[in-house]
Coordinates of N, CA and C in Angstrom, one line a residue:
X1 N -46.8 45.8 4.5 CA -45.7 46.0 5.0 C -45.9 47.2 6.0
X2 N -45.2 46.9 6.8 CA -45.6 48.0 8.2 C -44.7 49.4 7.8
X3 N -45.1 50.6 7.7 CA -44.7 51.7 7.1 C -43.8 52.2 8.4
X4 N -42.8 52.7 7.9 CA -41.5 52.9 8.8 C -42.0 54.0 9.8
X5 N -41.3 54.1 11.1 CA -42.0 54.8 12.0 C -41.3 56.3 11.9
X6 N -41.8 57.3 12.6 CA -41.2 58.5 12.4 C -41.5 59.0 13.6
X7 N -40.4 60.2 14.4 CA -40.9 60.7 15.4 C -41.2 62.1 15.1
X8 N -42.1 62.9 16.0 CA -42.1 64.1 15.8 C -41.7 64.8 17.4
X9 N -40.4 65.7 17.1 CA -40.1 66.3 18.6 C -40.6 67.7 18.7
X10 N -41.4 67.8 19.7 CA -41.8 69.2 20.2 C -41.2 70.0 21.3
X11 N -41.4 71.0 21.6 CA -41.1 71.6 22.9 C -39.8 72.3 22.6
X12 N -38.9 72.8 23.6 CA -37.8 73.4 24.2 C -36.5 72.5 23.6
X13 N -36.5 71.2 23.4 CA -35.5 70.2 23.5 C -35.7 70.3 21.8
X14 N -36.5 70.1 21.3 CA -36.6 69.7 19.6 C -35.5 70.9 18.9
X15 N -35.1 71.9 19.6 CA -33.9 72.9 19.2 C -32.5 72.3 19.4
X16 N -32.5 71.5 19.8 CA -31.2 71.0 20.3 C -30.7 69.6 19.2
X17 N -30.1 69.8 18.4 CA -29.9 68.8 16.9 C -29.3 67.4 18.0
X18 N -28.0 67.8 19.0 CA -27.8 66.8 20.0 C -28.9 65.7 20.4
X19 N -29.9 66.5 21.0 CA -30.9 65.7 21.8 C -31.5 64.5 20.5
X20 N -32.1 65.6 19.8 CA -32.6 64.9 18.4 C -32.1 63.7 17.5
X21 N -30.4 63.9 17.4 CA -30.0 62.7 17.2 C -29.8 61.5 18.0
X22 N -29.8 61.8 19.3 CA -29.5 60.8 20.2 C -31.4 59.9 20.2
X23 N -32.1 61.0 20.0 CA -33.4 60.3 20.3 C -34.0 59.3 18.4
X24 N -33.3 59.9 17.7 CA -33.1 59.2 16.0 C -32.2 57.9 16.5
X25 N -31.2 57.8 17.0 CA -30.4 57.0 17.3 C -30.7 55.6 18.1
X26 N -31.7 56.0 19.2 CA -32.3 55.0 20.2 C -33.2 54.4 19.5
X27 N -34.3 55.5 18.5 CA -35.4 54.7 18.4 C -35.3 54.3 16.6
X28 N -34.1 54.6 16.1 CA -33.7 53.9 14.8 C -34.9 54.8 13.7
X29 N -35.0 55.8 14.0 CA -36.1 56.3 13.3 C -35.8 58.1 13.0
X30 N -36.3 58.7 11.8 CA -36.0 60.0 11.6 C -36.8 60.9 12.6
X31 N -36.3 61.9 13.1 CA -37.1 62.9 13.7 C -37.4 63.9 13.0
X32 N -38.3 64.9 13.3 CA -39.1 65.6 12.6 C -39.4 66.8 13.6
X33 N -39.5 68.2 13.1 CA -40.0 69.0 14.3 C -40.7 70.2 13.4
X34 N -41.3 70.9 13.9 CA -42.4 72.2 13.3 C -41.8 73.1 13.7
X35 N -42.0 74.1 13.0 CA -41.3 75.5 13.1 C -42.6 76.5 13.7
X36 N -43.1 75.9 15.1 CA -44.5 76.4 15.8 C -44.0 77.0 17.1
X37 N -44.3 77.9 17.4 CA -44.0 78.4 18.8 C -45.4 77.6 19.7
X38 N -45.0 77.3 21.2 CA -45.4 76.4 21.7 C -46.1 75.1 21.5
X39 N -45.0 74.6 20.4 CA -45.4 73.2 19.9 C -45.7 72.2 20.7
X40 N -45.6 72.0 21.8 CA -45.5 70.9 22.8 C -47.3 70.9 23.0
X41 N -47.8 72.1 23.0 CA -49.3 72.4 23.2 C -49.8 71.8 22.0
X42 N -49.4 72.0 20.9 CA -50.1 71.8 19.7 C -50.8 70.3 19.6
X43 N -49.9 69.4 19.9 CA -50.5 67.9 19.8 C -51.5 67.5 20.4
X44 N -51.5 68.4 21.6 CA -52.8 68.1 22.8 C -54.1 68.9 22.3
X45 N -53.8 70.2 21.6 CA -54.8 70.9 20.9 C -55.5 70.2 20.0
X46 N -54.8 69.3 19.3 CA -55.6 68.5 17.9 C -56.0 67.1 18.3
X47 N -55.7 66.9 19.5 CA -56.3 65.8 20.0 C -57.6 65.6 20.8
X48 N -57.7 67.2 21.1 CA -59.0 67.7 21.9 C -60.1 67.8 20.9
X49 N -59.3 68.4 19.8 CA -60.6 69.0 19.0 C -61.1 67.7 18.4
X50 N -60.2 66.3 18.1 CA -60.3 65.0 17.5 C -61.4 64.6 18.5
X51 N -61.4 64.7 19.7 CA -62.1 64.1 20.6 C -63.5 65.0 20.6
X52 N -63.6 66.0 20.5 CA -64.9 66.7 20.4 C -65.6 66.3 18.9
X53 N -64.9 65.8 18.1 CA -65.5 65.7 16.5 C -65.8 64.1 16.5
X54 N -65.4 63.4 17.3 CA -65.0 62.0 17.2 C -66.5 61.0 16.7
X55 N -67.7 61.8 17.5 CA -68.8 61.3 17.1 C -69.2 61.4 15.4
X56 N -68.7 62.6 14.7 CA -68.8 62.3 13.4 C -68.0 61.8 12.7
X57 N -67.2 60.8 13.0 CA -66.0 59.9 12.2 C -65.3 60.4 11.7
X58 N -64.8 61.8 11.8 CA -63.5 62.9 11.3 C -62.5 61.9 12.0
X59 N -61.4 61.8 10.9 CA -60.4 61.2 11.3 C -59.6 62.2 12.1
X60 N -58.3 61.5 12.6 CA -57.4 62.6 12.9 C -56.8 63.1 11.9
X61 N -56.2 62.3 11.1 CA -55.6 63.0 9.7 C -56.2 64.2 9.2
X62 N -57.8 64.3 9.2 CA -58.4 65.4 8.7 C -58.3 66.5 9.7
X63 N -58.6 66.1 11.1 CA -58.1 67.3 11.5 C -56.8 68.1 11.9
X64 N -55.9 67.3 11.5 CA -54.5 68.2 11.4 C -53.9 68.3 10.2
X65 N -54.9 68.3 9.0 CA -54.5 68.5 7.6 C -53.7 69.7 7.4
X66 N -54.3 70.9 8.0 CA -54.1 72.4 7.8 C -52.7 72.7 9.1
X67 N -52.7 71.6 9.7 CA -51.3 71.8 10.4 C -49.8 72.1 9.9
X68 N -49.2 73.0 10.2 CA -47.8 73.0 10.0 C -47.0 71.6 9.6
X69 N -46.7 71.7 8.2 CA -45.7 70.6 7.9 C -44.3 70.3 8.5
X70 N -44.3 69.1 9.0 CA -43.3 68.9 9.8 C -41.6 69.0 9.0
X71 N -40.8 69.1 9.3 CA -39.5 69.4 8.5 C -38.4 68.3 9.1
X72 N -37.8 67.8 8.5 CA -37.0 66.3 8.9 C -35.6 67.1 9.4
X73 N -35.6 67.0 10.7 CA -33.9 67.4 11.5 C -33.1 66.8 11.7
X74 N -33.3 65.3 11.6 CA -32.1 64.3 11.7 C -32.7 62.8 11.4
X75 N -31.9 62.3 11.0 CA -31.8 60.9 10.6 C -31.0 59.9 11.5
X76 N -31.1 58.5 11.6 CA -30.5 57.7 12.1 C -29.1 57.7 11.9
X77 N -28.0 57.7 12.8 CA -26.7 57.7 12.2 C -26.7 56.2 11.9
X78 N -25.6 56.0 10.9 CA -25.5 54.6 10.0 C -25.0 53.7 10.9
X79 N -25.7 52.4 11.3 CA -25.0 51.6 12.0 C -25.5 51.5 13.6
X80 N -26.0 52.8 14.1 CA -26.8 53.1 15.4 C -27.6 51.7 15.7
X81 N -28.3 50.8 14.8 CA -29.2 50.1 15.1 C -28.3 49.1 16.0
X82 N -27.4 48.7 15.4 CA -26.6 47.5 15.8 C -26.0 47.5 17.1
X83 N -25.5 48.9 17.5 CA -25.3 49.1 19.1 C -26.3 48.7 20.0
X84 N -27.5 49.0 20.1 CA -28.6 48.5 20.8 C -28.8 46.7 20.7
X85 N -28.7 46.2 19.4 CA -29.0 44.9 19.6 C -28.8 43.8 20.7
X86 N -27.3 43.9 20.7 CA -26.7 42.8 22.0 C -27.3 43.3 23.2
X87 N -28.3 44.5 23.6 CA -29.1 44.5 24.9 C -30.1 43.9 25.2

């Protein structure tokens, strides 16, 4: 079974519940945020660290295991996936 997708929203727009709801409805996936300042840069920093340790076979999951736990911000509106199907 394919695991269900989820979205991690970062940066200034991640504080706007309306934008997060649209994102969730369009992709039919729950949206999570993290309570970290400058969170838009955080993902890039983790990927950079992962790149530095790539030769040691350290997984990205191991690199980010001490990262702040994302919190659920919004879930898709019931029936939202039906709106996009005809397109």
